[in-house]
Tab-separated table of C-alpha atoms in Angstrom:
chain	number	residue	atom	x	y	z
X	231	MET	CA	32.076	-9.834	-21.348
X	232	PRO	CA	31.026	-12.206	-18.557
X	233	ALA	CA	32.374	-11.679	-15.068
X	234	ALA	CA	34.205	-14.725	-13.770
X	235	ALA	CA	33.481	-14.648	-10.027
X	236	TYR	CA	30.541	-16.679	-8.754
X	237	MET	CA	28.960	-17.888	-5.530
X	238	PRO	CA	25.590	-17.465	-3.730
X	239	ARG	CA	24.736	-13.859	-2.901
X	240	ASN	CA	22.288	-14.332	-0.063
X	241	LYS	CA	24.502	-12.030	1.999
X	242	GLY	CA	25.680	-9.888	-0.876
X	243	PHE	CA	27.941	-10.390	-3.830
X	244	PRO	CA	31.355	-12.039	-3.394
X	245	ASP	CA	34.230	-9.798	-2.376
X	246	ALA	CA	36.182	-10.633	-5.540
X	247	LEU	CA	33.345	-9.462	-7.754
X	248	VAL	CA	32.900	-6.247	-5.772
X	249	ALA	CA	36.635	-5.532	-6.017
X	250	GLN	CA	36.517	-6.258	-9.739
X	251	ALA	CA	33.730	-3.722	-10.211
X	252	LEU	CA	35.599	-1.078	-8.234
X	253	ASP	CA	38.918	-1.696	-9.974
X	254	ASP	CA	37.253	-1.557	-13.394
X	255	ALA	CA	35.611	1.755	-12.486
X	256	LEU	CA	38.815	3.281	-11.146
X	257	ALA	CA	40.632	2.305	-14.348
X	258	VAL	CA	38.441	4.783	-16.222
X	259	THR	CA	40.201	8.067	-16.969
X	260	ALA	CA	37.229	10.316	-16.121
X	261	THR	CA	37.663	12.894	-13.341
X	262	VAL	CA	34.806	11.219	-11.467
X	263	PRO	CA	34.148	7.748	-12.916
X	264	VAL	CA	30.500	6.763	-13.209
X	265	LEU	CA	29.956	3.027	-12.831
X	266	ALA	CA	26.491	2.054	-14.057
X	267	ILE	CA	24.916	-1.137	-12.720
X	268	SER	CA	21.871	-2.231	-14.702
X	269	GLY	CA	19.604	-5.061	-13.661
X	270	LEU	CA	15.926	-5.934	-13.674
X	271	GLN	CA	13.808	-5.444	-10.571
X	272	GLY	CA	15.047	-7.408	-7.575
X	273	SER	CA	18.300	-8.519	-9.218
X	274	GLY	CA	20.527	-7.080	-6.481
X	275	LYS	CA	21.852	-3.969	-8.204
X	276	SER	CA	21.318	-1.792	-5.109
X	277	THR	CA	23.163	-4.381	-3.007
X	278	LEU	CA	26.109	-4.467	-5.401
X	279	ALA	CA	26.177	-0.662	-5.621
X	280	ALA	CA	26.280	-0.380	-1.812
X	281	GLN	CA	29.076	-2.939	-1.619
X	282	VAL	CA	31.187	-1.119	-4.217
X	283	VAL	CA	30.701	2.186	-2.385
X	284	ALA	CA	31.633	0.581	0.943
X	285	LEU	CA	34.818	-0.916	-0.511
X	286	ALA	CA	35.757	2.391	-2.127
X	287	ARG	CA	35.368	4.134	1.223
X	288	GLN	CA	37.492	1.471	2.895
X	289	ARG	CA	40.207	2.418	0.422
X	290	GLY	CA	39.942	6.055	1.448
X	291	LEU	CA	37.918	7.215	-1.546
X	292	ARG	CA	34.845	9.446	-1.521
X	293	ALA	CA	32.076	7.452	-3.185
X	294	ALA	CA	28.285	7.510	-3.350
X	295	ALA	CA	25.453	5.572	-5.002
X	296	LEU	CA	22.466	6.933	-6.860
X	297	SER	CA	19.507	5.126	-8.395
X	298	ILE	CA	17.557	6.164	-11.455
X	299	ASP	CA	14.528	5.484	-9.224
X	300	ASP	CA	15.505	8.561	-7.203
X	301	PHE	CA	14.738	10.711	-10.246
X	302	TYR	CA	11.104	9.738	-10.712
X	303	LEU	CA	8.771	12.610	-11.424
X	304	THR	CA	6.678	13.768	-8.503
X	305	ARG	CA	3.149	12.472	-8.212
X	306	ALA	CA	1.747	15.844	-9.323
X	307	GLN	CA	3.923	15.780	-12.442
X	308	ARG	CA	2.804	12.245	-13.268
X	309	GLN	CA	-0.820	13.222	-12.706
X	310	ARG	CA	-0.330	15.936	-15.308
X	311	LEU	CA	1.109	13.412	-17.783
X	312	ALA	CA	-1.777	11.050	-17.062
X	313	ARG	CA	-4.255	13.793	-17.991
X	314	GLN	CA	-2.380	15.083	-21.013
X	315	VAL	CA	-0.955	11.901	-22.563
X	316	HIS	CA	-2.254	8.625	-21.110
X	317	PRO	CA	-3.692	7.492	-17.750
X	318	LEU	CA	-1.009	4.780	-17.350
X	319	LEU	CA	1.634	7.485	-16.946
X	320	LEU	CA	0.434	8.062	-13.400
X	321	THR	CA	2.424	4.951	-12.451
X	322	ARG	CA	6.153	5.492	-11.998
X	323	GLY	CA	8.683	3.334	-13.752
X	324	PRO	CA	8.619	3.326	-17.539
X	325	PRO	CA	10.666	5.712	-19.682
X	326	GLY	CA	9.135	9.172	-19.595
X	327	THR	CA	8.389	9.117	-15.861
X	328	HIS	CA	11.820	10.423	-14.787
X	329	ASP	CA	12.995	13.993	-14.171
X	330	LEU	CA	15.941	13.874	-16.556
X	331	ALA	CA	16.776	17.556	-16.084
X	332	LEU	CA	17.286	16.848	-12.378
X	333	ALA	CA	19.381	13.791	-13.202
X	334	HIS	CA	21.666	15.762	-15.527
X	335	ALA	CA	21.984	18.651	-13.070
X	336	THR	CA	22.951	16.228	-10.294
X	337	LEU	CA	25.520	14.489	-12.486
X	338	ASP	CA	26.865	17.852	-13.657
X	339	ALA	CA	27.604	18.829	-10.060
X	340	ILE	CA	29.122	15.443	-9.258
X	341	THR	CA	31.412	15.313	-12.280
X	342	ALA	CA	32.516	18.908	-11.568
X	343	ARG	CA	33.312	17.855	-7.977
X	344	GLN	CA	30.949	20.479	-6.612
X	345	PRO	CA	28.763	20.246	-3.491
X	346	VAL	CA	25.558	18.437	-4.385
X	347	ALA	CA	22.333	17.181	-2.830
X	348	LEU	CA	21.347	13.633	-3.799
X	349	PRO	CA	17.630	13.234	-4.596
X	350	ARG	CA	15.680	10.414	-2.976
X	351	PHE	CA	12.316	8.833	-3.826
X	352	ASP	CA	10.032	7.205	-1.243
X	353	LYS	CA	8.531	4.153	-2.962
X	354	LEU	CA	6.009	3.360	-0.254
X	355	ALA	CA	4.686	6.931	-0.417
X	356	ASP	CA	5.101	6.963	-4.218
X	357	GLU	CA	6.542	10.459	-3.923
X	358	ARG	CA	9.882	12.226	-4.095
X	359	VAL	CA	11.361	12.961	-0.687
X	360	PRO	CA	11.336	16.741	0.017
X	361	ASP	CA	14.689	18.229	-0.957
X	362	ALA	CA	15.298	19.411	2.616
X	363	HIS	CA	15.806	15.742	3.492
X	364	TRP	CA	18.201	14.886	0.650
X	365	ALA	CA	21.752	13.845	1.532
X	366	HIS	CA	24.156	16.750	1.029
X	367	LEU	CA	27.713	16.109	-0.134
X	368	ASN	CA	30.003	19.052	0.489
X	369	ASP	CA	33.168	17.433	-0.843
X	370	GLY	CA	33.757	16.230	-4.376
X	371	LEU	CA	33.396	12.524	-5.110
X	372	ASP	CA	36.037	10.158	-6.438
X	373	LEU	CA	33.436	7.664	-7.708
X	374	LEU	CA	29.718	7.534	-8.439
X	375	VAL	CA	27.846	4.241	-8.691
X	376	PHE	CA	24.640	4.769	-10.674
X	377	GLU	CA	22.190	1.874	-10.617
X	378	GLY	CA	18.863	1.308	-12.310
X	379	TRP	CA	16.574	-1.308	-13.751
X	380	PHE	CA	17.008	-0.292	-17.416
X	381	LEU	CA	20.225	1.735	-17.581
X	382	GLY	CA	21.712	1.539	-21.062
X	383	THR	CA	18.645	-0.029	-22.683
X	384	PRO	CA	17.893	1.139	-26.253
X	385	ALA	CA	14.422	1.718	-27.666
X	386	GLN	CA	12.506	-0.864	-29.665
X	387	ARG	CA	11.626	-0.598	-33.345
X	388	GLU	CA	8.172	0.846	-33.957
X	389	ASP	CA	6.864	-2.372	-35.512
X	390	GLU	CA	7.745	-4.281	-32.333
X	391	LEU	CA	5.155	-2.239	-30.431
X	392	ASP	CA	2.111	-3.317	-32.416
X	393	ALA	CA	0.968	-6.345	-30.405
X	394	PRO	CA	0.183	-5.993	-26.686
X	395	LEU	CA	2.679	-7.865	-24.524
X	396	ASN	CA	0.563	-8.552	-21.428
X	397	ALA	CA	-2.849	-8.004	-19.868
X	398	LEU	CA	-2.043	-4.417	-18.883
X	399	GLU	CA	-1.223	-3.444	-22.451
X	400	ARG	CA	-4.169	-5.399	-23.837
X	401	ASP	CA	-6.747	-3.940	-21.455
X	402	ALA	CA	-5.444	-0.440	-20.712
X	403	ASP	CA	-3.410	0.379	-23.837
X	404	ALA	CA	-5.218	-1.390	-26.664
X	405	ALA	CA	-4.333	1.346	-29.168
X	406	GLY	CA	-0.679	1.308	-28.127
X	407	ARG	CA	-0.478	5.020	-27.350
X	408	TRP	CA	1.166	4.583	-23.921
X	409	ARG	CA	3.815	2.107	-25.016
X	410	ARG	CA	4.660	4.134	-28.125
X	411	TRP	CA	4.996	7.328	-26.073
X	412	CYS	CA	7.322	5.562	-23.599
X	413	ASN	CA	9.379	4.045	-26.399
X	414	GLN	CA	9.751	7.444	-28.069
X	415	ALA	CA	10.939	8.897	-24.759
X	416	LEU	CA	13.448	6.062	-24.429
X	417	ALA	CA	14.749	6.707	-27.948
X	418	ARG	CA	14.885	10.502	-27.664
X	419	ASP	CA	15.573	11.461	-24.056
X	420	TYR	CA	17.582	8.709	-22.377
X	421	PRO	CA	20.660	8.140	-24.600
X	422	PRO	CA	22.345	11.365	-23.353
X	423	LEU	CA	22.000	10.011	-19.800
X	424	TRP	CA	23.359	6.595	-20.792
X	425	GLN	CA	26.356	8.304	-22.417
X	426	ARG	CA	27.340	9.819	-19.072
X	427	CYS	CA	28.068	6.330	-17.713
X	428	ASP	CA	31.727	5.395	-18.155
X	429	LEU	CA	31.254	1.684	-17.502
X	430	LEU	CA	28.151	-0.517	-17.670
X	431	TRP	CA	27.664	-3.735	-15.697
X	432	PHE	CA	24.538	-5.828	-16.319
X	433	LEU	CA	23.100	-8.286	-13.794
X	434	GLN	CA	21.399	-10.779	-16.105
X	435	PRO	CA	18.585	-12.996	-14.752
X	436	PRO	CA	17.680	-16.255	-16.503
X	437	ASP	CA	14.471	-14.729	-17.895
X	438	PHE	CA	11.742	-12.217	-17.092
X	439	ALA	CA	9.623	-14.856	-15.344
X	440	VAL	CA	11.668	-14.525	-12.137
X	441	VAL	CA	11.045	-10.780	-11.830
X	442	PRO	CA	7.589	-10.835	-10.165
X	443	ARG	CA	8.908	-13.115	-7.407
X	444	TRP	CA	12.078	-11.093	-6.933
X	445	ARG	CA	10.118	-7.835	-6.870
X	446	TRP	CA	7.657	-9.301	-4.343
X	447	GLN	CA	10.579	-10.155	-2.049
X	448	GLN	CA	11.783	-6.568	-2.446
X	449	GLU	CA	8.333	-5.240	-1.551
X	450	GLN	CA	8.205	-7.437	1.547
X	451	ASN	CA	11.603	-6.118	2.625
X	452	LEU	CA	10.373	-2.538	2.221
X	453	GLN	CA	7.324	-3.352	4.328
X	454	ALA	CA	9.377	-5.144	6.979
X	455	ALA	CA	11.674	-2.140	7.301
X	456	GLN	CA	8.686	0.184	7.852
X	457	PRO	CA	5.841	-1.993	9.205
X	458	GLU	CA	3.699	0.997	10.117
X	459	ARG	CA	3.297	1.885	6.439
X	460	SER	CA	1.240	0.185	3.737
X	461	SER	CA	2.679	-1.497	0.669
X	462	MET	CA	1.366	-3.289	-2.415
X	463	SER	CA	-0.541	-6.546	-2.237
X	464	ARG	CA	0.697	-9.484	-4.314
X	465	ALA	CA	-2.032	-8.845	-6.919
X	466	GLN	CA	-1.158	-5.150	-7.113
X	467	LEU	CA	2.489	-6.023	-7.533
X	468	GLU	CA	1.780	-8.535	-10.306
X	469	ARG	CA	0.057	-5.741	-12.249
X	470	PHE	CA	2.763	-3.212	-11.337
X	471	VAL	CA	5.476	-5.412	-12.825
X	472	GLN	CA	3.621	-5.429	-16.147
X	473	TYR	CA	4.403	-1.710	-16.517
X	474	TYR	CA	8.078	-2.686	-16.652
X	475	GLU	CA	7.821	-5.866	-18.701
X	476	ARG	CA	8.288	-4.475	-22.205
X	477	VAL	CA	11.453	-2.500	-21.462
X	478	SER	CA	12.724	-5.285	-19.189
X	479	ARG	CA	12.486	-7.793	-22.032
X	480	GLN	CA	14.227	-5.301	-24.318
X	481	ALA	CA	17.031	-5.026	-21.738
X	482	LEU	CA	17.366	-8.815	-21.651
X	483	ARG	CA	17.626	-8.905	-25.448
X	484	THR	CA	20.104	-6.085	-25.880
X	485	LEU	CA	22.246	-5.417	-22.805
X	486	PRO	CA	24.327	-8.619	-22.852
X	487	ALA	CA	25.924	-7.329	-26.058
X	488	LEU	CA	26.134	-3.691	-24.931
X	489	ALA	CA	27.431	-4.013	-21.363
X	490	ASP	CA	31.111	-3.941	-20.450
X	491	ARG	CA	30.529	-6.773	-17.961
X	492	VAL	CA	27.703	-9.295	-17.652
X	493	VAL	CA	27.034	-11.066	-14.357
X	494	MET	CA	24.718	-14.006	-15.017
X	495	LEU	CA	22.294	-14.983	-12.235
X	496	ASP	CA	20.176	-18.072	-11.695
X	497	ASP	CA	16.606	-17.934	-10.416
X	498	GLN	CA	17.861	-17.779	-6.808
X	499	ARG	CA	20.089	-14.797	-7.673
X	500	ARG	CA	23.205	-16.931	-7.380
X	501	ILE	CA	25.985	-16.054	-9.804
X	502	VAL	CA	26.389	-18.516	-12.656
X	503	PRO	CA	29.981	-19.254	-13.717
X	504	ALA	CA	30.964	-18.094	-17.178
X	505	PRO	CA	31.152	-20.988	-19.668
X	506	GLY	CA	34.639	-22.264	-20.339
């Protein structure tokens, strides 16, 4: 179901769209509604999540945002997977590189309105932030906004995995073992997490081709915020995005029909009006 509001989002999404997201979430009958915002890398899902939380707080509600990126496995855990399963699993991102037990435990506490610590992941360090530095919520929430680049995405059919999709798969996963392992994880382990989301919004880009540019802008923003730290080069980022390409394309194929709301974006991340 397309969302009607549209205008450039260079300073965030329009107020009407943010209010629509919040009102839709609060219409859910769950004790603590979970609004999921799914969108490919750089699409603005973190921005929209922050805006919804801010508006909820303006209305006197207790609200917080979480990202599926905050539940990445630690580097040591991914090193273990790289040794035991496939070297590509050292790189965070694809299905199978998340600590789903931690995600469920965090959501359990939130939905029970219990005190909870919110995990955080440091992307520049490529490591989970020590739990002593997590944000602690002592009061129960009225709303959780859960955002992530592939929330709600189903697995592919096995036969769709045969041919490599890009240079990374061709050169580093010629036998298809990595992509099949990730797809099996997506089919087996992630649906219970998706089912915990009461409402799913999807920020839909025109195609996957815009993602490397959007993600490069995101990387530059990370670097600008912490100039004393190193980040990826453009070439490193172009390869990094290939780890996400297969599931990203699956999201583009499937989520428009699965999401409760679809917000269509052009290549400048401006909202496209719904036809008619």
